[in-house]
Every structure is written in structure tokens, then in C-alpha cells.
Tab-separated table of C-alpha atoms in Angstrom:
chain	number	residue	atom	x	y	z
C	1	MET	CA	-2.734	44.770	175.777
C	2	ALA	CA	-5.929	43.954	177.595
C	3	PHE	CA	-6.605	40.269	178.031
C	4	ARG	CA	-10.077	39.161	177.088
C	5	LYS	CA	-11.061	35.536	177.188
C	6	THR	CA	-12.151	33.986	173.921
C	7	ARG	CA	-15.401	32.059	173.737
C	8	THR	CA	-13.360	28.865	173.360
C	9	ARG	CA	-11.511	29.560	176.611
C	10	ILE	CA	-14.732	30.304	178.473
C	11	GLU	CA	-16.206	27.045	177.141
C	12	LYS	CA	-13.115	25.100	178.156
C	13	GLU	CA	-13.282	26.463	181.691
C	14	ALA	CA	-16.935	25.480	181.926
C	15	LYS	CA	-16.105	22.035	180.539
C	16	VAL	CA	-13.420	21.423	183.174
C	17	GLN	CA	-15.794	22.612	185.922
C	18	GLY	CA	-18.235	19.982	184.659
C	19	TRP	CA	-15.552	17.332	185.223
C	20	ALA	CA	-16.261	17.673	188.952
C	21	ASN	CA	-19.012	15.155	188.243
C	22	VAL	CA	-16.613	12.744	186.506
C	23	PRO	CA	-15.264	10.240	189.049
C	24	ASP	CA	-11.487	9.744	189.429
C	25	LYS	CA	-11.827	6.138	188.312
C	26	THR	CA	-13.011	7.338	184.869
C	27	PHE	CA	-9.747	9.242	184.407
C	28	HIS	CA	-7.810	6.304	185.811
C	29	LYS	CA	-9.523	3.895	183.415
C	30	ALA	CA	-8.595	6.151	180.496
C	31	GLY	CA	-4.975	6.061	181.662
C	32	ILE	CA	-4.564	9.681	182.682
C	33	THR	CA	-4.735	11.787	185.825
C	34	ARG	CA	-7.356	14.460	186.306
C	35	ALA	CA	-4.520	16.976	186.713
C	36	ALA	CA	-2.850	16.067	183.393
C	37	ALA	CA	-6.138	16.201	181.462
C	38	THR	CA	-7.027	19.522	183.075
C	39	ARG	CA	-3.601	20.948	182.264
C	40	LEU	CA	-3.953	20.077	178.548
C	41	GLU	CA	-7.577	21.204	178.329
C	42	LEU	CA	-6.949	24.618	179.916
C	43	GLY	CA	-3.495	25.062	178.395
C	44	THR	CA	-4.681	24.842	174.784
C	45	GLY	CA	-7.023	26.806	172.559
C	46	PHE	CA	-8.387	24.015	170.378
C	47	LYS	CA	-11.031	21.325	170.766
C	48	LEU	CA	-10.124	18.202	172.705
C	49	VAL	CA	-12.440	15.224	173.047
C	50	TRP	CA	-11.945	12.813	175.982
C	51	PRO	CA	-13.528	9.389	176.599
C	52	TRP	CA	-15.988	10.895	179.091
C	53	ASP	CA	-17.151	13.602	176.647
C	54	ALA	CA	-20.563	13.335	174.979
C	55	THR	CA	-19.206	13.408	171.388
C	56	TYR	CA	-16.407	10.871	172.023
C	57	ASP	CA	-18.012	7.989	170.102
C	58	LYS	CA	-18.566	10.181	167.050
C	59	ASP	CA	-15.145	11.829	167.205
C	60	ARG	CA	-13.121	8.621	167.590
C	61	GLN	CA	-14.905	6.931	164.674
C	62	GLU	CA	-13.093	5.988	161.470
C	63	PHE	CA	-14.868	6.050	158.096
C	64	ASP	CA	-15.122	2.243	158.254
C	65	PRO	CA	-17.138	1.197	161.331
C	66	ALA	CA	-15.292	-2.158	161.342
C	67	PHE	CA	-12.578	-0.321	163.310
C	68	GLN	CA	-13.511	0.337	166.926
C	69	GLU	CA	-10.604	1.917	168.796
C	70	TYR	CA	-10.662	3.952	171.984
C	71	PRO	CA	-8.098	6.775	172.041
C	72	LEU	CA	-7.138	8.650	175.190
C	73	VAL	CA	-7.891	11.953	173.486
C	74	VAL	CA	-8.767	13.323	170.047
C	75	GLY	CA	-7.344	16.783	169.381
C	76	PHE	CA	-8.719	18.943	166.565
C	77	ALA	CA	-5.574	20.947	165.851
C	78	GLU	CA	-5.981	24.361	164.230
C	79	THR	CA	-2.370	25.535	164.041
C	80	PRO	CA	1.084	23.916	163.907
C	81	ALA	CA	1.522	25.007	167.534
C	82	ASP	CA	-1.497	22.879	168.466
C	83	VAL	CA	0.103	19.859	166.780
C	84	ALA	CA	3.284	20.505	168.786
C	85	GLU	CA	1.235	20.711	172.025
C	86	LEU	CA	-0.243	17.261	171.367
C	87	LEU	CA	3.142	15.765	170.485
C	88	ASP	CA	4.693	17.248	173.646
C	89	PHE	CA	1.785	15.958	175.714
C	90	SER	CA	2.355	12.395	174.501
C	91	ARG	CA	5.889	12.572	175.949
C	92	GLU	CA	4.976	14.365	179.184
C	93	LEU	CA	2.701	11.596	180.456
C	94	SER	CA	4.251	9.224	182.980
C	95	ALA	CA	4.192	6.532	180.291
C	96	PRO	CA	4.490	7.881	176.715
C	97	VAL	CA	1.517	6.964	174.539
C	98	PRO	CA	1.274	6.398	170.775
C	99	VAL	CA	0.255	9.259	168.505
C	100	VAL	CA	-1.499	8.929	165.144
C	101	CYS	CA	-2.648	11.529	162.643
C	102	ARG	CA	-6.046	11.507	161.004
C	103	SER	CA	-7.016	13.488	157.925
C	104	GLY	CA	-10.110	11.832	156.432
C	105	GLY	CA	-10.066	8.712	158.616
C	106	HIS	CA	-10.299	6.440	155.566
C	107	ASN	CA	-7.223	4.292	156.209
C	108	THR	CA	-8.319	0.819	155.190
C	109	ALA	CA	-6.262	-0.771	157.967
C	110	GLY	CA	-7.587	1.623	160.616
C	111	TYR	CA	-4.213	3.332	161.125
C	112	SER	CA	-5.733	6.763	161.792
C	113	VAL	CA	-7.065	5.917	165.236
C	114	VAL	CA	-5.343	4.174	168.149
C	115	THR	CA	-6.568	2.795	171.471
C	116	ASP	CA	-5.060	4.513	174.550
C	117	GLY	CA	-3.157	6.967	172.340
C	118	ILE	CA	-3.555	10.452	170.926
C	119	VAL	CA	-5.356	11.156	167.652
C	120	ILE	CA	-4.233	14.391	166.008
C	121	ASP	CA	-7.206	15.239	163.821
C	122	MET	CA	-6.081	17.469	160.929
C	123	SER	CA	-9.491	18.100	159.370
C	124	LEU	CA	-9.369	21.790	160.284
C	125	PHE	CA	-6.175	22.187	158.223
C	126	ASN	CA	-8.285	22.363	155.080
C	127	HIS	CA	-7.110	25.447	153.221
C	128	VAL	CA	-6.718	25.545	149.431
C	129	GLN	CA	-4.607	28.172	147.734
C	130	ILE	CA	-4.335	28.003	143.939
C	131	ASP	CA	-1.841	29.865	141.783
C	132	PRO	CA	-3.390	29.454	138.302
C	133	ALA	CA	-0.531	31.203	136.501
C	134	ARG	CA	2.102	28.831	137.868
C	135	ARG	CA	-0.352	25.893	137.978
C	136	LEU	CA	0.354	25.177	141.631
C	137	ALA	CA	-1.953	24.490	144.573
C	138	THR	CA	-0.908	24.589	148.220
C	139	VAL	CA	-3.417	22.729	150.369
C	140	GLY	CA	-3.903	21.620	153.947
C	141	PRO	CA	-3.518	17.929	154.837
C	142	GLY	CA	-7.146	17.767	155.942
C	143	VAL	CA	-8.719	19.125	152.770
C	144	THR	CA	-11.266	16.746	151.261
C	145	PHE	CA	-11.210	15.959	147.560
C	146	ALA	CA	-14.736	17.376	147.429
C	147	LYS	CA	-13.364	20.779	148.405
C	148	LEU	CA	-10.090	20.537	146.484
C	149	ASN	CA	-11.841	19.432	143.270
C	150	ALA	CA	-14.397	22.225	143.579
C	151	ALA	CA	-11.588	24.772	143.883
C	152	LEU	CA	-9.625	23.233	140.990
C	153	ASN	CA	-12.694	23.095	138.746
C	154	THR	CA	-13.076	26.858	139.019
C	155	ASN	CA	-9.664	27.139	137.415
C	156	GLY	CA	-9.922	24.266	134.913
C	157	LEU	CA	-7.018	22.561	136.678
C	158	HIS	CA	-6.529	19.033	137.945
C	159	VAL	CA	-4.395	16.749	140.094
C	160	PRO	CA	-5.098	12.989	140.329
C	161	GLY	CA	-7.519	12.341	143.188
C	162	GLY	CA	-9.512	9.541	144.747
C	163	GLU	CA	-12.925	8.152	143.975
C	164	CYS	CA	-14.320	8.972	147.391
C	165	GLU	CA	-14.884	12.670	147.965
C	166	SER	CA	-14.492	12.565	151.755
C	167	VAL	CA	-10.928	11.216	151.483
C	168	CYS	CA	-8.391	13.878	152.468
C	169	VAL	CA	-5.080	14.743	150.909
C	170	ALA	CA	-2.637	13.655	153.633
C	171	GLY	CA	-3.446	9.964	153.939
C	172	TYR	CA	-4.078	9.610	150.220
C	173	MET	CA	-0.856	11.278	149.080
C	174	GLN	CA	1.354	9.499	151.629
C	175	GLY	CA	-0.117	6.175	150.489
C	176	GLY	CA	0.747	6.988	146.851
C	177	GLY	CA	-2.691	8.068	145.683
C	178	TYR	CA	-4.188	6.249	142.691
C	179	GLY	CA	-6.849	8.030	140.635
C	180	PHE	CA	-8.693	7.751	137.332
C	181	THR	CA	-6.145	10.081	135.734
C	182	SER	CA	-3.034	8.441	137.243
C	183	ARG	CA	-2.190	6.631	134.007
C	184	GLU	CA	-1.848	10.043	132.383
C	185	PHE	CA	-0.573	12.267	135.224
C	186	GLY	CA	0.948	9.795	137.683
C	187	MET	CA	0.174	8.912	141.260
C	188	ASN	CA	-0.989	11.802	143.417
C	189	CYS	CA	2.357	11.710	145.295
C	190	ASP	CA	4.269	12.065	142.003
C	191	ASN	CA	2.761	15.528	141.635
C	192	VAL	CA	3.919	16.891	144.989
C	193	VAL	CA	6.588	19.553	144.489
C	194	ARG	CA	6.929	20.635	148.116
C	195	PHE	CA	5.468	19.977	151.539
C	196	THR	CA	5.798	21.157	155.124
C	197	MET	CA	5.989	18.610	157.906
C	198	MET	CA	6.271	18.778	161.678
C	199	THR	CA	8.932	16.359	162.810
C	200	TYR	CA	9.751	15.457	166.401
C	201	ASP	CA	12.935	14.415	168.141
C	202	SER	CA	14.508	14.525	171.596
C	203	THR	CA	14.641	18.317	171.435
C	204	GLY	CA	10.946	18.645	170.576
C	205	ALA	CA	8.948	19.660	167.512
C	206	HIS	CA	10.474	21.146	164.352
C	207	ILE	CA	8.943	22.333	161.093
C	208	ALA	CA	10.695	21.034	157.972
C	209	VAL	CA	10.136	22.190	154.416
C	210	ALA	CA	10.835	19.438	151.890
C	211	SER	CA	11.272	19.563	148.112
C	212	ALA	CA	13.725	18.283	145.527
C	213	THR	CA	16.283	20.727	146.929
C	214	GLU	CA	15.331	21.059	150.626
C	215	ASN	CA	15.391	17.986	152.903
C	216	PRO	CA	15.434	15.721	149.830
C	217	ARG	CA	15.481	12.497	151.865
C	218	LEU	CA	12.312	13.465	153.698
C	219	PHE	CA	10.852	14.567	150.353
C	220	TRP	CA	11.578	11.109	148.948
C	221	ALA	CA	10.208	9.184	151.936
C	222	VAL	CA	6.901	10.959	152.549
C	223	ARG	CA	5.723	10.641	148.919
C	224	GLY	CA	4.281	7.131	149.110
C	225	GLY	CA	5.923	6.171	152.408
C	226	THR	CA	2.588	5.936	154.299
C	227	GLY	CA	1.238	8.384	156.861
C	228	ASN	CA	2.319	8.492	160.520
C	229	ASN	CA	5.862	7.371	159.694
C	230	PHE	CA	7.906	10.576	159.486
C	231	GLY	CA	5.926	13.410	161.013
C	232	VAL	CA	2.727	15.399	160.813
C	233	LEU	CA	2.017	16.847	157.383
C	234	LEU	CA	1.144	20.564	157.590
C	235	ASP	CA	0.713	21.450	153.916
C	236	VAL	CA	1.302	20.054	150.427
C	237	THR	CA	2.041	21.869	147.163
C	238	TYR	CA	0.961	20.161	143.938
C	239	GLN	CA	1.761	20.775	140.319
C	240	LEU	CA	-1.485	20.946	138.338
C	241	TYR	CA	-2.672	20.146	134.820
C	242	PRO	CA	-5.244	21.905	132.656
C	243	LEU	CA	-8.151	19.499	132.227
C	244	THR	CA	-11.651	20.396	131.140
C	245	THR	CA	-12.911	18.014	128.456
C	246	LEU	CA	-13.309	14.283	128.951
C	247	TRP	CA	-15.136	11.314	127.540
C	248	GLY	CA	-16.884	9.053	130.027
C	249	PHE	CA	-17.755	5.419	129.412
C	250	GLY	CA	-19.082	2.279	130.987
C	251	ILE	CA	-18.702	-1.290	129.745
C	252	LYS	CA	-20.519	-4.218	131.293
C	253	TRP	CA	-20.086	-7.968	130.882
C	254	ALA	CA	-23.410	-9.048	132.356
C	255	ASN	CA	-22.670	-12.763	132.213
C	256	LEU	CA	-19.854	-13.521	134.612
C	257	ALA	CA	-18.778	-16.446	132.420
C	258	ALA	CA	-17.267	-13.824	130.112
C	259	ALA	CA	-15.326	-12.189	132.945
C	260	PRO	CA	-12.102	-14.277	133.043
C	261	ALA	CA	-11.309	-13.627	129.362
C	262	ALA	CA	-12.263	-9.977	129.750
C	263	LEU	CA	-10.032	-9.590	132.828
C	264	LEU	CA	-7.167	-11.226	130.937
C	265	MET	CA	-7.693	-8.740	128.100
C	266	ILE	CA	-7.832	-5.804	130.529
C	267	GLN	CA	-4.602	-6.968	132.168
C	268	ASN	CA	-2.754	-7.522	128.892
C	269	ARG	CA	-4.036	-4.625	126.806
C	270	PHE	CA	-5.588	-1.993	129.058
C	271	SER	CA	-3.202	-1.643	132.018
C	272	LYS	CA	0.602	-1.618	132.087
C	273	VAL	CA	0.812	-2.088	128.330
C	274	GLY	CA	-1.523	-1.345	125.469
C	275	ALA	CA	-4.068	1.355	126.021
C	276	SER	CA	-3.290	5.034	125.718
C	277	ALA	CA	-2.297	6.674	129.001
C	278	LYS	CA	-5.187	9.044	128.381
C	279	LEU	CA	-7.518	6.188	129.327
C	280	GLY	CA	-8.403	5.678	132.982
C	281	HIS	CA	-10.791	3.015	134.203
C	282	LEU	CA	-11.820	0.939	137.203
C	283	PRO	CA	-12.837	-2.659	136.497
C	284	VAL	CA	-15.140	-4.100	139.168
C	285	ILE	CA	-16.896	-7.389	139.835
C	286	MET	CA	-19.972	-6.863	141.951
C	287	VAL	CA	-23.734	-7.236	142.032
C	288	GLN	CA	-24.858	-3.995	140.456
C	289	GLU	CA	-27.863	-2.155	141.765
C	290	LYS	CA	-31.092	-3.811	140.571
C	291	ASP	CA	-29.175	-6.957	139.499
C	292	THR	CA	-29.290	-10.307	141.279
C	293	GLN	CA	-26.122	-11.784	139.743
C	294	ALA	CA	-22.542	-10.535	139.897
C	295	SER	CA	-21.168	-8.991	136.717
C	296	LEU	CA	-17.928	-7.429	135.517
C	297	GLY	CA	-17.899	-3.819	134.500
C	298	THR	CA	-15.309	-1.205	133.848
C	299	TYR	CA	-16.062	2.461	134.136
C	300	GLY	CA	-13.797	5.290	133.272
C	301	LEU	CA	-12.759	8.246	131.208
C	302	PHE	CA	-10.715	9.160	128.188
C	303	ASN	CA	-8.893	12.463	127.999
C	304	GLY	CA	-8.208	12.916	124.343
C	305	THR	CA	-9.412	13.277	120.808
C	306	PRO	CA	-10.607	9.783	119.895
C	307	LEU	CA	-9.420	9.475	116.288
C	308	ARG	CA	-6.104	11.142	116.945
C	309	ASP	CA	-5.161	9.726	120.339
C	310	TRP	CA	-6.783	6.348	120.252
C	311	PRO	CA	-8.432	5.030	117.083
C	312	ARG	CA	-10.178	2.243	119.004
C	313	SER	CA	-12.507	4.722	120.616
C	314	ARG	CA	-14.210	5.323	117.267
C	315	ALA	CA	-17.343	3.982	118.954
C	316	CYS	CA	-17.750	7.340	120.626
C	317	SER	CA	-20.390	9.221	118.770
C	318	GLN	CA	-21.260	12.074	120.978
C	319	ARG	CA	-19.080	14.603	122.688
C	320	ARG	CA	-19.606	15.819	126.193
C	321	VAL	CA	-17.759	18.603	127.906
C	322	LEU	CA	-17.147	17.665	131.481
C	323	ARG	CA	-15.740	19.367	134.477
C	324	SER	CA	-12.770	17.171	135.054
C	325	SER	CA	-11.913	16.891	138.675
C	326	SER	CA	-14.833	15.150	140.298
C	327	ILE	CA	-14.356	12.053	138.243
C	328	ARG	CA	-16.367	9.141	139.482
C	329	PRO	CA	-18.102	7.253	136.718
C	330	THR	CA	-21.032	5.107	137.737
C	331	ALA	CA	-22.709	2.126	136.169
C	332	THR	CA	-24.531	2.488	132.917
C	333	ARG	CA	-27.474	0.419	131.748
C	334	SER	CA	-27.133	-3.306	132.064
C	335	SER	CA	-26.764	-5.740	129.243
C	336	THR	CA	-28.094	-9.255	129.131
C	337	ARG	CA	-25.615	-10.310	126.477
C	338	SER	CA	-22.544	-12.226	127.490
C	339	SER	CA	-20.331	-10.164	125.232
C	340	CYS	CA	-19.494	-6.706	126.412
C	341	GLN	CA	-21.818	-3.838	125.840
C	342	ILE	CA	-20.171	-0.479	125.421
C	343	ARG	CA	-21.965	2.606	126.584
C	344	THR	CA	-19.597	5.298	125.583
C	345	CYS	CA	-19.908	8.964	126.195
C	346	ARG	CA	-22.948	8.630	128.293
C	347	PRO	CA	-21.746	10.149	131.511
C	348	ALA	CA	-23.943	9.778	134.540
C	349	SER	CA	-25.505	13.088	135.329
C	350	ARG	CA	-24.581	13.342	138.983
C	351	PRO	CA	-20.876	12.603	139.404
C	352	PHE	CA	-19.956	14.513	136.275
C	353	HIS	CA	-20.675	18.200	136.227
C	354	LEU	CA	-21.766	19.205	132.761
C	355	ARG	CA	-20.807	22.695	131.880
S	1	MET	CA	-12.728	-4.889	155.558
S	2	LYS	CA	-10.332	-4.745	152.624
S	3	ARG	CA	-7.619	-6.892	151.197
S	4	SER	CA	-5.333	-5.850	148.375
S	5	ALA	CA	-2.379	-6.928	146.238
S	6	TYR	CA	-0.266	-5.781	143.312
S	7	ILE	CA	-0.206	-7.952	140.216
S	8	ALA	CA	3.343	-7.593	138.898
S	9	ASN	CA	3.447	-10.970	137.104
S	10	PRO	CA	0.632	-11.366	134.604
S	11	ILE	CA	-2.087	-13.843	135.537
S	12	ASP	CA	-3.190	-16.388	132.910
S	13	LEU	CA	-6.756	-17.306	131.951
S	14	ALA	CA	-6.879	-20.143	134.498
S	15	GLY	CA	-5.799	-17.680	137.190
S	16	TRP	CA	-8.475	-15.126	136.322
S	17	THR	CA	-11.044	-17.930	136.169
S	18	ALA	CA	-10.046	-18.977	139.691
S	19	ILE	CA	-10.393	-15.378	140.906
S	20	VAL	CA	-13.876	-15.051	139.390
S	21	ASN	CA	-14.889	-18.427	140.870
S	22	TYR	CA	-13.568	-17.321	144.247
S	23	PHE	CA	-15.663	-14.161	144.031
S	24	GLU	CA	-18.740	-16.323	143.434
S	25	THR	CA	-18.193	-17.896	146.894
S	26	ARG	CA	-18.689	-14.502	148.594
S	27	PRO	CA	-20.717	-14.602	151.783
S	28	ASN	CA	-22.362	-11.269	151.045
S	29	ASN	CA	-23.848	-9.693	147.924
S	30	THR	CA	-22.449	-6.258	148.791
S	31	ASN	CA	-18.858	-7.510	148.408
S	32	ALA	CA	-16.876	-6.251	145.452
S	33	LEU	CA	-13.579	-6.873	143.684
S	34	PHE	CA	-11.811	-3.963	141.993
S	35	LEU	CA	-8.809	-3.585	139.713
S	36	GLU	CA	-6.826	-0.390	139.335
S	37	PRO	CA	-4.940	-0.487	136.030
S	38	TYR	CA	-1.362	0.817	136.118
S	39	GLY	CA	0.902	1.768	133.219
S	40	GLY	CA	1.340	5.139	131.536
S	41	ALA	CA	2.769	7.870	133.756
S	42	ILE	CA	2.781	5.553	136.805
S	43	SER	CA	5.131	3.100	135.114
S	44	ARG	CA	7.307	5.782	133.489
S	45	GLN	CA	8.395	7.009	136.917
S	46	PRO	CA	11.570	5.190	138.056
S	47	ALA	CA	11.011	2.908	141.079
S	48	ALA	CA	13.538	4.941	143.070
S	49	ALA	CA	11.918	8.323	142.352
S	50	ASN	CA	10.013	8.321	145.628
S	51	ALA	CA	8.785	5.890	148.280
S	52	PHE	CA	5.932	4.627	146.100
S	53	ILE	CA	7.763	1.758	144.447
S	54	HIS	CA	4.981	-0.149	142.646
S	55	ARG	CA	5.922	0.999	139.159
S	56	ASP	CA	5.960	-2.414	137.494
S	57	ALA	CA	2.431	-3.540	138.355
S	58	TYR	CA	-0.110	-4.438	135.681
S	59	VAL	CA	-2.959	-3.744	138.087
S	60	ASP	CA	-3.616	-3.607	141.774
S	61	ILE	CA	-6.514	-5.645	143.035
S	62	TYR	CA	-8.601	-4.998	146.116
S	63	ILE	CA	-11.551	-6.772	147.615
S	64	ASP	CA	-14.157	-5.279	149.931
S	65	SER	CA	-15.930	-7.624	152.312
S	66	PHE	CA	-18.873	-6.313	154.308
S	67	TRP	CA	-21.024	-7.588	157.121
S	68	PHE	CA	-24.054	-6.133	158.816
S	69	LYS	CA	-24.363	-8.311	161.930
S	70	ASP	CA	-21.527	-9.094	164.354
S	71	SER	CA	-22.302	-12.777	163.899
S	72	ASP	CA	-21.398	-12.464	160.192
S	73	ARG	CA	-18.005	-10.855	160.830
S	74	ALA	CA	-16.001	-14.063	161.152
S	75	GLY	CA	-17.342	-15.420	157.864
S	76	ALA	CA	-16.737	-12.139	156.052
S	77	GLU	CA	-13.140	-11.977	157.314
S	78	ALA	CA	-12.458	-15.646	156.630
S	79	TRP	CA	-13.566	-15.174	153.016
S	80	LEU	CA	-11.130	-12.279	152.688
S	81	GLU	CA	-8.288	-14.381	154.106
S	82	VAL	CA	-8.567	-17.069	151.425
S	83	THR	CA	-5.102	-17.349	149.895
S	84	ASP	CA	-5.501	-20.413	147.733
S	85	VAL	CA	-7.851	-19.549	144.887
């Protein structure tokens, strides 16, 4: 078969030629030799970003700018073989360096970037494959909830997801994964029926399939066991639920003096015990937009028929049909009364997609 | 910066009052305190079913503390570190 260089390979060769202008001390400062960096750059077919590259500051950045870390290299893996290349590389260096995975980069402790180590960016593993008949979805670790929810909405199916649409599946699922529908359908990780993970040991990289019957210990550990602990997630299969019609609501206690009693009530009657599992909500104390004082609000959804599933929701007077998956209620109008003001069934127009 | 905790033992009215009063000492008006209510399907799952063990919680609580100038970072982090509310 004739060998023809891909555009990527041509670009990589040009990039390495450009390194002639990068002084040796720059490589040395980054903790790598010119030869080792050149070997990885030319020996792989995916994008690598080094400290001396123009896009380094953008590509090393976490979602939260509070975290400023300076990795040796960020690799945008496209295939499992690329992940294995990066893992091998971390061991081939004269002193092994730490490796972390990044899906959406939202880790609130900054665990998806590491100074002087290797970041395996999984954002290009973002496939979504839905089997509507069996109500299963197999997705890449780097798929955003924006993309996953859009794909699920087409099929009227749902899996609990996060509030922030740029969060990706891998970090969220391995951290448990709380969502507005978790009280009804469980944590995101509870809905994983199978996953594929690249593990690494003294003999190199291996691909493990895990489910209730295959590698059950790994299956147990990865669901909620936090990312970066057991291997590099390559795909996840979820069980899905039909979900198309929801009620949305917002309640605001504008006077913060009412908040302690309201929080006590939420704790005792609208969390672990009390409210129907079909109710999901997110209480928050903050200064709402256009307000000057902090207030308590809770914003959420109800997936049921009010009079049948939860008589208390009789206040609902108007029915809305919502696309279910991109669930992110926002604040409703403010109230100046110290008692709570209920604004039921008045979903904000943007986060909810009215059919 | 974030700080979070699980509330597995219910907090009484005095406790919630202290939390609200603590929030009122925030150094920044963009800070926020959230609760994620548990129960339902989360609590029905046995604690040993998978590595996510927080099946007994009433709520989890998390606090976001923001700053916009480097000089405000220490104050924003110190507020988050308050343990005695």
C-alpha cells in the first residue's frame, strides 16, 4: 500500500522544524529533552501541546481559573492507542511523571490538570450511540451534557445529568453524579450498566470491559470512586428512562430572616424523607440578579401528575410540556414578602425547551 | 473555589440559623451556598452497591467563593475555611 502523509503528519513535521528556534533551556525547564519531545511528537498522530506552544495557556486551563497548573504536555487523544502512547511515555522518561485525565476540566479541586505531568485530554472521545429499543446509550467519556442531552431529547429518553452543560460524562459519573432527577432515577453512576477502561500495569496498557458480570470489582470501584484512580475511561453505557413531561417551579424566600426555618423544613420534609422522589430541586442562598440582598430560593422540577403523585402540588394550575434532559431551572420573579412565594409551572423560556 | 459537605445528621434550627448568619459574612456578593437534596432512589441504593457511599445524607451542601483580584484571594479562601459557624 502506498504511504501518503496525512495533513496532521505534515503539520507535525513542520512544528518540530519550528522547534529549531526553541532553545534547549526551554526543554530543560519543562523537564524533558528535545529528543524525547521530538520522538513523541513525530511518533503519534494526535495533537500534543507543549509549554512552548502558542496555545499552551488555553489548553492547560481548567474550567475554574483559580487553578493554574503547568503540565509538561497536554495530549488530545483520539483513539485508545493514543491514550496508551501517553501512558507509555510517562514511564519512558528518565523520571516517571504523573498522569491525569481531563474530560470537561470541571473538577472542583483541580484534579484534571497537573504541573510537570501529562494531561490526557479526552474531549475528542465524544461519541453518543443510542439504542432506543433497549433504552441504552453508549457514550464517550468526553461527551458534554449539552451534546448528550440533545441526543437523548430526540428520543424522549433521559439519564440524570449535571446543571452545567459543559461538564463531561467521565468526571461527573466517577464522582457519583448528582442531578435534578437523581431523587427519582438515582445518581448518574447508579445508571451505568457497563464501561470500558484502559488500565495500566508493569506489562503496559490493557483494555478492560466492566459490568455486573465482567470485572465486577472494577465495575464497583469506578462508579463513584473518583476519576484518575483506576484507569482511563474509554466509554460508558447507561440505562435510560423515558421522560418528556415535567413541571418546573421556583420558590423564593426574599427575606433571609425566613431562611433558617425554610432550610429546616427542606431538610426534614423535602430531602431524605418526605417529598415524592419525583420532586427534584436545588435550594440556594445567593444575591439574585437585580437584588441587593441575599435570599433563599429553591428551583426545580416535578415529574408526575400532581393530584395523583403528590397532592401538595395542587398549586400548579397550568401544564407545560417540557423536553426533559436539559433541566436547569432559573430564578423566577422576586417576592418582597418574608413568607415564601411559589411560582409554579412557570418554566424559564431558555433552559427548558418547550415542545 | 468550592467547599462541600454531606449532612447525614439533621441540623436543628439553631444550626441553620448559624449557617445563614455565616453566609451573611461573605466577602463577595457573587458567593453562593447550595443544597442538593438526597432521598428517593439515591437512598434506596445500598451503601455497598458501588463506590458512591453517601446514601444516608439528607442533603449535600456546597459553597462557592469567588474573587476577581489576586489581592482578594486570601480573604475569599479564608471565608471558605471557616469551620466554626
